[in-house]
mmCIF file of C-alpha atoms and ligand atoms in Angstrom:
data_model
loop_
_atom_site.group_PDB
_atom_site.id
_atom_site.type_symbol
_atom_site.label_atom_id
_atom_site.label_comp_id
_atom_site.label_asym_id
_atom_site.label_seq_id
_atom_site.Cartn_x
_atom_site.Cartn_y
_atom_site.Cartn_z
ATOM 1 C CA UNK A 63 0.000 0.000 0.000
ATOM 2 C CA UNK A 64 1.710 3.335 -0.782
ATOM 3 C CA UNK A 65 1.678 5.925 1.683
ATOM 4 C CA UNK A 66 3.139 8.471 0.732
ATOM 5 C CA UNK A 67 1.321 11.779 0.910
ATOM 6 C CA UNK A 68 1.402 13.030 -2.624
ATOM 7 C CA UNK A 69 0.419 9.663 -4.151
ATOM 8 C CA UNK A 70 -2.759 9.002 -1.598
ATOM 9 C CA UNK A 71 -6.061 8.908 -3.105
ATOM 10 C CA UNK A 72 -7.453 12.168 -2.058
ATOM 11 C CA UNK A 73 -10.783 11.709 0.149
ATOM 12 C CA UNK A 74 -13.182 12.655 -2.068
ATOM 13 C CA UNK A 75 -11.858 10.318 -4.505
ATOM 14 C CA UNK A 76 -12.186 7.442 -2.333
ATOM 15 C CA UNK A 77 -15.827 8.247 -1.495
ATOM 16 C CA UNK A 78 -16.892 9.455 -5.495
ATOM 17 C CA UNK A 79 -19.159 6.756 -5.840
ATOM 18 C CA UNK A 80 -20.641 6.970 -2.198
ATOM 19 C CA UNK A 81 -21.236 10.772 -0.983
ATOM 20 C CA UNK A 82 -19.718 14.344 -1.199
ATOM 21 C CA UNK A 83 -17.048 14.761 1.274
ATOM 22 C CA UNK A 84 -17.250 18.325 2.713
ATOM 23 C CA UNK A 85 -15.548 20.516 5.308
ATOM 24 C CA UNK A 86 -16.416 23.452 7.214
ATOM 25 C CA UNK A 87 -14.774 26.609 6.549
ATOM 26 C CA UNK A 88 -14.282 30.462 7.406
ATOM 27 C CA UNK A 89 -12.448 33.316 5.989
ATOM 28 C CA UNK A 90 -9.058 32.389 7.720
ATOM 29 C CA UNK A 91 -8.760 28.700 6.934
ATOM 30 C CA UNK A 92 -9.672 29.336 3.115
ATOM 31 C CA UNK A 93 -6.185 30.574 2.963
ATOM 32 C CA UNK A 94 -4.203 28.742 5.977
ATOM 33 C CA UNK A 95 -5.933 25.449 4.542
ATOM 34 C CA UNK A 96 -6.081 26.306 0.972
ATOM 35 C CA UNK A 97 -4.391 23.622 -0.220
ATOM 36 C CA UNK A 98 -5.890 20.769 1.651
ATOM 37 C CA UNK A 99 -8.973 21.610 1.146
ATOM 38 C CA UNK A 100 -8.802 21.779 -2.412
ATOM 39 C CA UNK A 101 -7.053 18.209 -2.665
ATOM 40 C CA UNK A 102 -9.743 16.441 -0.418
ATOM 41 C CA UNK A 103 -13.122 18.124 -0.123
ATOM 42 C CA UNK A 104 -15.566 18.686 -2.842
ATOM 43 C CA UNK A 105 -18.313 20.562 -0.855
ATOM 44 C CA UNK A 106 -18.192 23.197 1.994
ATOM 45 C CA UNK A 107 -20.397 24.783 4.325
ATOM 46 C CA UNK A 108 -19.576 28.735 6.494
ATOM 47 C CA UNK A 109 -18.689 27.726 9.525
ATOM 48 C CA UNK A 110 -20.412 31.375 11.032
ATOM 49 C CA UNK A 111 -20.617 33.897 8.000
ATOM 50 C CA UNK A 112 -24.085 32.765 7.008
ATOM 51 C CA UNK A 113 -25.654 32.730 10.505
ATOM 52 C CA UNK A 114 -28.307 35.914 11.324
ATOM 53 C CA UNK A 115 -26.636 37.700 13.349
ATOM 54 C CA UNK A 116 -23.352 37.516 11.034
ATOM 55 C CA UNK A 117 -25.367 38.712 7.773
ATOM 56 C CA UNK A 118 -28.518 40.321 9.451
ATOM 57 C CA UNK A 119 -27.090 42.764 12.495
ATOM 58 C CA UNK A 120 -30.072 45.270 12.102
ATOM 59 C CA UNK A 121 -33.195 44.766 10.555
ATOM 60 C CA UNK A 122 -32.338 47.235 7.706
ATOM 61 C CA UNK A 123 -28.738 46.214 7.324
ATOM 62 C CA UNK A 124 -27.575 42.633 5.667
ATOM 63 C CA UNK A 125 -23.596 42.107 5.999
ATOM 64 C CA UNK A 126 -23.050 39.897 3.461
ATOM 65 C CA UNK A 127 -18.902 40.063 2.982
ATOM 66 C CA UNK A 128 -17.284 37.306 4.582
ATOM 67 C CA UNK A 129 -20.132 34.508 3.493
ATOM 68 C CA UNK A 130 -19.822 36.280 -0.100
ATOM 69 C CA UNK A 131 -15.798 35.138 0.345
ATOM 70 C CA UNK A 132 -16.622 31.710 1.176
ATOM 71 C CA UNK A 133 -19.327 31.462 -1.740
ATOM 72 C CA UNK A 134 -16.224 32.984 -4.472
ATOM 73 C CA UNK A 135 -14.412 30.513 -2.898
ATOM 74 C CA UNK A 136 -16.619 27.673 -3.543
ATOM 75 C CA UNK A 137 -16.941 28.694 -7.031
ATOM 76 C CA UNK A 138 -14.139 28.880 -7.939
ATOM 77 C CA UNK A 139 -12.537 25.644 -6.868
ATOM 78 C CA UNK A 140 -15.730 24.248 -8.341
ATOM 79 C CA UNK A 141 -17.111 23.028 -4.863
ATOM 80 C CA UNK A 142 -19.844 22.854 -4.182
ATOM 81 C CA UNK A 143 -21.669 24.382 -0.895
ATOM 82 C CA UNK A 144 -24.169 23.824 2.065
ATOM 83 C CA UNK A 145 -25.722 26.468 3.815
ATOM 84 C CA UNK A 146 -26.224 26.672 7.357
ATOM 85 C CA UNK A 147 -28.223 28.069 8.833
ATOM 86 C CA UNK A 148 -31.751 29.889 8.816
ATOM 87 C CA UNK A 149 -33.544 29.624 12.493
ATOM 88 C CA UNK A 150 -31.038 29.007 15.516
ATOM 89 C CA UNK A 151 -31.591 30.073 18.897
ATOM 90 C CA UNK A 152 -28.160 30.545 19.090
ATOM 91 C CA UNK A 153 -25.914 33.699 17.427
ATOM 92 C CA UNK A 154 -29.374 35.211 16.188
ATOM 93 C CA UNK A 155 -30.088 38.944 16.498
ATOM 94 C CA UNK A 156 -32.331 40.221 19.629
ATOM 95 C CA UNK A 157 -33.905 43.034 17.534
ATOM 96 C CA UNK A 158 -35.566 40.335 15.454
ATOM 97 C CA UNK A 159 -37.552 39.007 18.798
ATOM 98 C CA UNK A 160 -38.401 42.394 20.105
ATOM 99 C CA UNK A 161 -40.201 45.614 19.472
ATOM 100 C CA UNK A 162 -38.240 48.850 19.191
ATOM 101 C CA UNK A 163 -38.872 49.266 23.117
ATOM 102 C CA UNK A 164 -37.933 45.984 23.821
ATOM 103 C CA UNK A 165 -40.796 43.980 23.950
ATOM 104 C CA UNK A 166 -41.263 40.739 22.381
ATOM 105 C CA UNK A 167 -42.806 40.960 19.092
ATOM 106 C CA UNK A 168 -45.898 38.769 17.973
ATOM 107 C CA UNK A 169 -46.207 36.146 15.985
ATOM 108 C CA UNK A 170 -47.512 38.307 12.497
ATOM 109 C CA UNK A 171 -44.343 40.177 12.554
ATOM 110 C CA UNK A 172 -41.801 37.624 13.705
ATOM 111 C CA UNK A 173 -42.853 35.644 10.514
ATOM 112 C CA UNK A 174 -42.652 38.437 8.527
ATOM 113 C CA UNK A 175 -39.442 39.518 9.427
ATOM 114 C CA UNK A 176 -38.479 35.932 9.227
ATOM 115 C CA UNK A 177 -39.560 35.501 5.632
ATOM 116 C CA UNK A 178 -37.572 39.020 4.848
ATOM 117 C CA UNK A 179 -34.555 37.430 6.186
ATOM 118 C CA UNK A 180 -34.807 33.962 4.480
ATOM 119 C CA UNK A 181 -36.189 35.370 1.314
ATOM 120 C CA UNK A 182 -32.978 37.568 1.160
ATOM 121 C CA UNK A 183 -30.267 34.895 1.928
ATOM 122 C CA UNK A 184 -31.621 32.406 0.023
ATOM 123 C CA UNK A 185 -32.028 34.017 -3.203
ATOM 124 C CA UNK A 186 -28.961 35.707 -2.745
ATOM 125 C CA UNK A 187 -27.213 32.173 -2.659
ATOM 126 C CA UNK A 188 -28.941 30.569 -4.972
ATOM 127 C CA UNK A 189 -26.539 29.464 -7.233
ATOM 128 C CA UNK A 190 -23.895 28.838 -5.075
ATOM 129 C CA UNK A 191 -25.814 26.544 -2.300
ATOM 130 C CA UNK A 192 -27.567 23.819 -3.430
ATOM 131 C CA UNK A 193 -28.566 22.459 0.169
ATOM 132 C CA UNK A 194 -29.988 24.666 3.143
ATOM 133 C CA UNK A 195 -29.669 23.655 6.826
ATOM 134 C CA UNK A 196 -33.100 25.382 7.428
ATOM 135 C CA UNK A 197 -33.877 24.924 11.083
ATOM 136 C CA UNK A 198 -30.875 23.849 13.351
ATOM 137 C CA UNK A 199 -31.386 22.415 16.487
ATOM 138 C CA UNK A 200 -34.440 22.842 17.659
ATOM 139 C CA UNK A 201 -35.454 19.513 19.551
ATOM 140 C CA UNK A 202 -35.201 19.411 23.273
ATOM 141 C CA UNK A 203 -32.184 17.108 24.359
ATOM 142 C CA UNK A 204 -33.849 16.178 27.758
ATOM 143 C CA UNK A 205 -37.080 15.719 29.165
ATOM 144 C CA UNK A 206 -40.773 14.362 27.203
ATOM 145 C CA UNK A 207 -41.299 18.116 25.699
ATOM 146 C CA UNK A 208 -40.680 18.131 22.235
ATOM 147 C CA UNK A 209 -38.899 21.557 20.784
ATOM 148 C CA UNK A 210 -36.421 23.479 22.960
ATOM 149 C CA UNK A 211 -37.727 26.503 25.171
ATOM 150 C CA UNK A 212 -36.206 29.744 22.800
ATOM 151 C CA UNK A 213 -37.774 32.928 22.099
ATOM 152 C CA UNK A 214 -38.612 31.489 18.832
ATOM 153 C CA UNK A 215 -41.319 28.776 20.917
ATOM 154 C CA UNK A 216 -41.860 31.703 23.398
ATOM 155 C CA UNK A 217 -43.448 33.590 20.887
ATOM 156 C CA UNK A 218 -44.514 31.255 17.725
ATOM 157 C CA UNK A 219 -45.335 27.532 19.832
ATOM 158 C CA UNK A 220 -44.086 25.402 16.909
ATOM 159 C CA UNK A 221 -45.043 26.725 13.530
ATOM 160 C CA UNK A 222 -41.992 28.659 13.462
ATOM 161 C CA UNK A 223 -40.348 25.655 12.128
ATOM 162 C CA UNK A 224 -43.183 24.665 9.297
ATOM 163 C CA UNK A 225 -43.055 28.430 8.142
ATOM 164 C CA UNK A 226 -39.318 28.983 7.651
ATOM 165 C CA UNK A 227 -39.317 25.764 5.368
ATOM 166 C CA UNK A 228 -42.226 27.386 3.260
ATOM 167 C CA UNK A 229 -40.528 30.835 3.324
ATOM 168 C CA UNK A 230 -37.275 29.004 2.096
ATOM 169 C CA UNK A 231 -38.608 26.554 -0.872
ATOM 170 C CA UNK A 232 -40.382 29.558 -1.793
ATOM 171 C CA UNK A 233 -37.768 31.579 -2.422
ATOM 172 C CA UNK A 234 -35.358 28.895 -4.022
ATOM 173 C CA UNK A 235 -37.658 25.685 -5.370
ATOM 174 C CA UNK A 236 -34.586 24.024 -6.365
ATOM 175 C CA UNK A 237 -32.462 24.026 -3.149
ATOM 176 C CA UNK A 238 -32.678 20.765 -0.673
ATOM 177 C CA UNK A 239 -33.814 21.589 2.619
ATOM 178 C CA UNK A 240 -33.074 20.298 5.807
ATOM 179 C CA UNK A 241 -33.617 20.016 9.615
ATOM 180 C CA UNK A 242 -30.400 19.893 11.413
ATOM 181 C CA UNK A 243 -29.461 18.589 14.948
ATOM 182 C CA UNK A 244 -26.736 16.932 17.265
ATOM 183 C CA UNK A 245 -27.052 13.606 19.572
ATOM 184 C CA UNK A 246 -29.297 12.685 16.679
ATOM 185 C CA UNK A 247 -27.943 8.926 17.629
ATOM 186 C CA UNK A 248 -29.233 9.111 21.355
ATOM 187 C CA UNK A 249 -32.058 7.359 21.228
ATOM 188 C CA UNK A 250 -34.385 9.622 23.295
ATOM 189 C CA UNK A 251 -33.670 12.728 20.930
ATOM 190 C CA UNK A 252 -33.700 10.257 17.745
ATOM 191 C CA UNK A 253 -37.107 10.125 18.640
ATOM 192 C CA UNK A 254 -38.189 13.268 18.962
ATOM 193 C CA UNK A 255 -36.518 14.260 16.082
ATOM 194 C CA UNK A 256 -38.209 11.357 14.046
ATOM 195 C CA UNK A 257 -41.599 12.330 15.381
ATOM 196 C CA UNK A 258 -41.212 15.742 14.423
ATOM 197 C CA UNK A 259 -39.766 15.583 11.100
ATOM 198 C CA UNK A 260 -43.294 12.644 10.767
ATOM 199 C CA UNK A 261 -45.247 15.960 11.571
ATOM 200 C CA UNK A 262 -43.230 18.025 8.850
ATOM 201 C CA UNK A 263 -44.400 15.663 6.131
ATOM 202 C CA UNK A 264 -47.494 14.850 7.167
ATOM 203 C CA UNK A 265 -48.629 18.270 6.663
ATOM 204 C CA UNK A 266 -46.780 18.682 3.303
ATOM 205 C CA UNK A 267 -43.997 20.941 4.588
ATOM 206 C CA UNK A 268 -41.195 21.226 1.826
ATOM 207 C CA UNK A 269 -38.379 18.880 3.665
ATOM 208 C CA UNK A 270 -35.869 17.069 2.233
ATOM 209 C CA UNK A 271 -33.736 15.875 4.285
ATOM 210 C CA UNK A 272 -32.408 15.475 7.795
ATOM 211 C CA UNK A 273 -28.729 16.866 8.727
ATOM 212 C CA UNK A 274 -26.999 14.760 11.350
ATOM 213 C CA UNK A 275 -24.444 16.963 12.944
ATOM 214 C CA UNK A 276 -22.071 13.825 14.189
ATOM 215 C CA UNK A 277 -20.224 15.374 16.645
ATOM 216 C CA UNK A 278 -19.494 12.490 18.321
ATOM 217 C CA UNK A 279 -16.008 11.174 20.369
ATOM 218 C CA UNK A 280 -13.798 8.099 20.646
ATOM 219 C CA UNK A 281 -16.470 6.360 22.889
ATOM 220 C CA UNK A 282 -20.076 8.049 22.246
ATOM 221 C CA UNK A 283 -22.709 7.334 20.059
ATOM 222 C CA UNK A 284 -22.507 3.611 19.809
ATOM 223 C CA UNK A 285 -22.194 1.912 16.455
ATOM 224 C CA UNK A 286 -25.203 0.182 17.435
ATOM 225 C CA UNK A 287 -27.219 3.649 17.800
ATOM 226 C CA UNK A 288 -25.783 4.850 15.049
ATOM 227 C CA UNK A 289 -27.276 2.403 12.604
ATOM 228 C CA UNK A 290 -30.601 2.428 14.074
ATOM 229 C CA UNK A 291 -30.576 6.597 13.878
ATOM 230 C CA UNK A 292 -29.687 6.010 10.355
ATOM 231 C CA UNK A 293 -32.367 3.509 9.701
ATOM 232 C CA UNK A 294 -34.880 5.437 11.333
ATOM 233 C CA UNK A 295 -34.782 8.473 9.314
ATOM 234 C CA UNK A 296 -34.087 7.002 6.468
ATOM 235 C CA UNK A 297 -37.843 5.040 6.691
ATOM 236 C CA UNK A 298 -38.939 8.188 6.180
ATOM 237 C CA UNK A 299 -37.831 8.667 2.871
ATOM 238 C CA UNK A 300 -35.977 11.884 3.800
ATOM 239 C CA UNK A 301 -31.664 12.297 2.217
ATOM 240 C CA UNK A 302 -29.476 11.880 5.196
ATOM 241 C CA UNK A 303 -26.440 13.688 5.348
ATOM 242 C CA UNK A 304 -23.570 13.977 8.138
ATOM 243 C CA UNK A 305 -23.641 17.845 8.880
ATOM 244 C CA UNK A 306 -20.801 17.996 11.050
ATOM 245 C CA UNK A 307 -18.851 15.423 11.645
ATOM 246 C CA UNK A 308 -15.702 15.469 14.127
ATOM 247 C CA UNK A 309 -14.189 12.360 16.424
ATOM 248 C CA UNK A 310 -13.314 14.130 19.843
ATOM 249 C CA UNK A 311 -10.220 12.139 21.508
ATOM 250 C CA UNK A 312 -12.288 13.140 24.908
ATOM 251 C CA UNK A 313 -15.268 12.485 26.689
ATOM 252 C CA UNK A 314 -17.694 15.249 26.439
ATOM 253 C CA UNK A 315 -17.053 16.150 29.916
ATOM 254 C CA UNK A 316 -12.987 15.535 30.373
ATOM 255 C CA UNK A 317 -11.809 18.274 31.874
ATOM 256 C CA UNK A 318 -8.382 17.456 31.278
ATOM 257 C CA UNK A 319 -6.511 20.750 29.686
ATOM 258 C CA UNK A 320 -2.935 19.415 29.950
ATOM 259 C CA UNK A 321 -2.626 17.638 26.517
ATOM 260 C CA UNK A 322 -0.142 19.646 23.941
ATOM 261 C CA UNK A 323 0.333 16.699 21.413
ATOM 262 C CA UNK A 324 -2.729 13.556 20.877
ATOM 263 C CA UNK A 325 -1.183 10.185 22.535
ATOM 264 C CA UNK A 326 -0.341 7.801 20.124
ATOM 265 C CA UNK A 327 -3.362 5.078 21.566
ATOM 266 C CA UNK A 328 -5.409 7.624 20.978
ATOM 267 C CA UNK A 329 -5.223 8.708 17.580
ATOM 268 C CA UNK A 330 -5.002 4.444 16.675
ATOM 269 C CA UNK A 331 -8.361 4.183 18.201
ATOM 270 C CA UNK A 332 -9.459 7.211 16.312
ATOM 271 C CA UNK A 333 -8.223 5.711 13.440
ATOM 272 C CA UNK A 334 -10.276 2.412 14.296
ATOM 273 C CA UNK A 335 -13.657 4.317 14.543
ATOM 274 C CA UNK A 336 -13.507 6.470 11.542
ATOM 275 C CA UNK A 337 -12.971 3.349 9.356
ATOM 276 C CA UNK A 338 -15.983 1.492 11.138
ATOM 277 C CA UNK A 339 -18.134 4.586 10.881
ATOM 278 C CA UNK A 340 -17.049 4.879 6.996
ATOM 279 C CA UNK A 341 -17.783 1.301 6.718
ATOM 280 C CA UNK A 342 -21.216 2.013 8.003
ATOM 281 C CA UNK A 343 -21.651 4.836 5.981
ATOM 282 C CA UNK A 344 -20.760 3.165 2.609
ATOM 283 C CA UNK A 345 -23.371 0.651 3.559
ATOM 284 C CA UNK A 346 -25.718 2.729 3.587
ATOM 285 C CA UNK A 347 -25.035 5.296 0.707
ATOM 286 C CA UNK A 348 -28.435 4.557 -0.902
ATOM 287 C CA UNK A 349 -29.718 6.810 2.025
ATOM 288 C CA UNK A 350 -26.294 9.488 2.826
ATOM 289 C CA UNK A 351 -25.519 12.367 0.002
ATOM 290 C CA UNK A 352 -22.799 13.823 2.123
ATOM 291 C CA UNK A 353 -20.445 13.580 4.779
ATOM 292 C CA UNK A 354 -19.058 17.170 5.914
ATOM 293 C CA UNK A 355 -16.238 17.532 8.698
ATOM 294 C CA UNK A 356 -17.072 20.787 11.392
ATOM 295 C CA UNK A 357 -13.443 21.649 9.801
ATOM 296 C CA UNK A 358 -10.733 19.836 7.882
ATOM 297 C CA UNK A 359 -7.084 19.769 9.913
ATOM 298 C CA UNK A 360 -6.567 19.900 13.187
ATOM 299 C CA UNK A 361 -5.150 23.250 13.426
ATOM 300 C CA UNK A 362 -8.341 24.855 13.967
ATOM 301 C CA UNK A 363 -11.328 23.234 15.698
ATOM 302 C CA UNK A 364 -14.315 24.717 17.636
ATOM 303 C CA UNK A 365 -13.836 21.801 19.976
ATOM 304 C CA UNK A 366 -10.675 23.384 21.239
ATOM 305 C CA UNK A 367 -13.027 25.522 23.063
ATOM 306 C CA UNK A 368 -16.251 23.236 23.155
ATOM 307 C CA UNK A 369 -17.655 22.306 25.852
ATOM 308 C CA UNK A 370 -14.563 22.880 28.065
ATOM 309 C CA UNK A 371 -12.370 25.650 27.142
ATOM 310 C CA UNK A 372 -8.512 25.397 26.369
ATOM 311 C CA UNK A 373 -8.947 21.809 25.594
ATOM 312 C CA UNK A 374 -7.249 21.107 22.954
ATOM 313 C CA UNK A 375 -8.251 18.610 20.680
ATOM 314 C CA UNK A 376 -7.430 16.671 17.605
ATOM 315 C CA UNK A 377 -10.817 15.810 15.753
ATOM 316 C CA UNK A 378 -10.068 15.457 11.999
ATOM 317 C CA UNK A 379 -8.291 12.626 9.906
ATOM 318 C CA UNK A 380 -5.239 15.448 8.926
ATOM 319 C CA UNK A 381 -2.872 16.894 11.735
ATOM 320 C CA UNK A 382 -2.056 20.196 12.658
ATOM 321 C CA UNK A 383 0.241 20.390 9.674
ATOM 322 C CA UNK A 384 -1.928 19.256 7.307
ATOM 323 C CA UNK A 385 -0.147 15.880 7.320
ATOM 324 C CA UNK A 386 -2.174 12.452 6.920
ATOM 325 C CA UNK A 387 -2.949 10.715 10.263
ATOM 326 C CA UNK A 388 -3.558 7.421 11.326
ATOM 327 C CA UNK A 389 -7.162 7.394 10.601
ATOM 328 C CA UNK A 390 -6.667 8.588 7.338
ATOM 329 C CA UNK A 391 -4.646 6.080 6.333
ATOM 330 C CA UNK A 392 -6.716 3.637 7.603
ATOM 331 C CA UNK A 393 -9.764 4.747 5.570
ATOM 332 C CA UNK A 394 -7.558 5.093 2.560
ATOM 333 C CA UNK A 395 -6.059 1.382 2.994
ATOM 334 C CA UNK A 396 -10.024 0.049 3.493
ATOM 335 C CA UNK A 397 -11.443 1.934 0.540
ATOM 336 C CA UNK A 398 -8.354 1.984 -1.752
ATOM 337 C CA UNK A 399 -8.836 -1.597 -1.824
ATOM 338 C CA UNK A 400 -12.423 -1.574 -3.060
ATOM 339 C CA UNK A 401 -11.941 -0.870 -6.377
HETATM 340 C C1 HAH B 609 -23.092 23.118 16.303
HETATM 341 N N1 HAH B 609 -23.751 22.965 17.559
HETATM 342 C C2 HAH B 609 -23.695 24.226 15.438
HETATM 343 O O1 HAH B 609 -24.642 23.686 14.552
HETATM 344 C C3 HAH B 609 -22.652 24.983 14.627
HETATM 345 O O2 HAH B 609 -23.291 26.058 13.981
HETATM 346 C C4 HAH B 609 -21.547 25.506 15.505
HETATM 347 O O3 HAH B 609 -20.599 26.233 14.734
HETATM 348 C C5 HAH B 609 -20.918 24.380 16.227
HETATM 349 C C6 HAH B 609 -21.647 23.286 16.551
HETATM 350 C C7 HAH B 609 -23.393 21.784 18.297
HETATM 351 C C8 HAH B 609 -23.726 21.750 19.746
HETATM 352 C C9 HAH B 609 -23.401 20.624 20.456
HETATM 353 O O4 HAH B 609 -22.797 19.603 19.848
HETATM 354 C C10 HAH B 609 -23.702 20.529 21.834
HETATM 355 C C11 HAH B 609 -24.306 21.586 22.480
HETATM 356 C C12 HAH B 609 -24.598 22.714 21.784
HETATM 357 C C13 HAH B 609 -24.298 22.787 20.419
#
């Protein structure tokens, strides 16, 4: 098997026949990861630039300059690109919930404003983004209620989430649209998840597709879980696709800060669980159009902050320097070998 790092198969190449293989990107790592990303990825999504409150700070003023970068930069490299995302409850503007005293708006103008805002975006992108991450995160993790307490159920109850698919299929018919969310393996949320998304179609909302974010780590979700998540929202006849995907080397709530380098057992057993989760992927790639990293090397990660700050961490199948690592040689020596 040759290993050599000019000569490997590049990752989208290995997974051609299967899904896209995309990364996460922002202004800076365009250029500190300009080559890499151009080698292995065929698809990419703004890590922050397209988010409200990055294009939408006031309601009469869109900021559309560093998500316009990314865009040029998909274009020209002939990638293609996912956008994320629509209706948060996170980095979204206040004025947007309130009145110009402060007060929460109702549910008329929310929508309105909400429609303004989506209308705008989406036609802006539409022929750069063929795939919208519409609502993100809106199931509860915990607990038997459904959605997530935000100002968005505060002040619409649930049709928030039916509307802003309408608002965005109207304004691009041709752009896939999907519901987004993380431990979308644990069982409990599966569910909820399922059950909405049931809802969605049963009332003949424009959805597409369901975005698992996979940010998972060396020991959580189960294989076992991850199947059946897979299997479960594929029966619905809704596109899968892997949102997010990054391998933490810790569990979600290690506090331990000391690491400066990844220990060599733990990057092998990284390298064991990407290949069984690309195994599992391939196998079901009927289902999966995508599989998209929450970055590419691990120079930069939002897990070196998240959930415990100064933690850093080493996510991603390429090392700080851009160099191959053990799990991506191991999913380049299984896949190589299929064809
Ligand atoms: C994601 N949340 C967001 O979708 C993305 O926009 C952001 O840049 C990073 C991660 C994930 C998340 C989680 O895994 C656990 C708790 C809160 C949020």
């Amino acid at each position: 098997m040759n290993r050599d790092t000019d000569q490997a198969r590049a990752l989208k190449e290995l997974f051609e026949d299967d899904f896209l293989i995309g990364a996460a990107v922002n202004p800076r790592t365009i250029g500190t990861q300009e080559n890499l990303l151009t080698r292995h990825f065929n698809c990419i999504t703004a890590e922050n630039e397209m988010k409200f409150i990055n294009v939408h700070p006031e309601e009469d003023r869109y900021t559309f300059g560093d998500a316009d970068r990314l865009a040029d930069f998909a274009r020209k490299h002939g990638m293609k690109m996912r956008g994320h995302t629509l209706v948060w409850h996170n980095q979204t503007s206040d004025w947007l919930f309130r009145s110009k005293s402060g007060e929460l708006v109702d549910k008329a103008t929310l929508f309105s404003r909400l429609k303004a805002h989506i209308d705008t975006v989406v036609k802006r992108y539409k022929n750069d983004i063929y795939a919208w991450d519409v609502v993100n995160e809106a199931i509860a993790d915990e607990g038997e209620s459904r959605l997530r307490s935000s100002l968005w159920t505060e002040i619409a109850g649930t049709e928030f989430i039916a509307e802003a698919f309408r608002y965005a299929h109207e304004a691009d018919p041709n752009a896939l649209l999907f519901y987004n969310d993380y431990n979308e393996s644990h069982p409990h949320k599966r569910d909820k998840i399922v059950a909405l998304l049931r809802s969605l179609l049963e009332q003949g909302v424009p959805i597409h597709g369901v975005g698992l974010q996979a940010h998972w780590n060396l020991y959580d979700p189960g294989l076992d879980d991850i199947r059946a998540a897979i299997e479960k929202y594929a029966s619905l006849g809704l596109r899968l696709q892997l949102t997010e995907l990054d391998l933490s080397l810790f569990r979600f709530d290690d506090r331990r800060t000391d690491l400066t380098s990844p220990p060599a057992e733990l990057l092998e057993l990284q390298a064991e669980r990407y290949e069984a989760i690309f195994r599992l992927l391939q196998e079901y790639r009927a289902s999966i159009d995508s599989v998209t990293f929450w970055g590419a090397a691990d120079d930069y990660t939002w897990l070196d902050d998240f959930p415990v700050r100064g933690r850093k961490n080493w996510p991603f199948l390429f090392d700080e320097r851009h160099q191959q690592k053990p799990a991506f040689h191991r999913i380049a020596g299984a896949f190589a070998a299929a064809d």
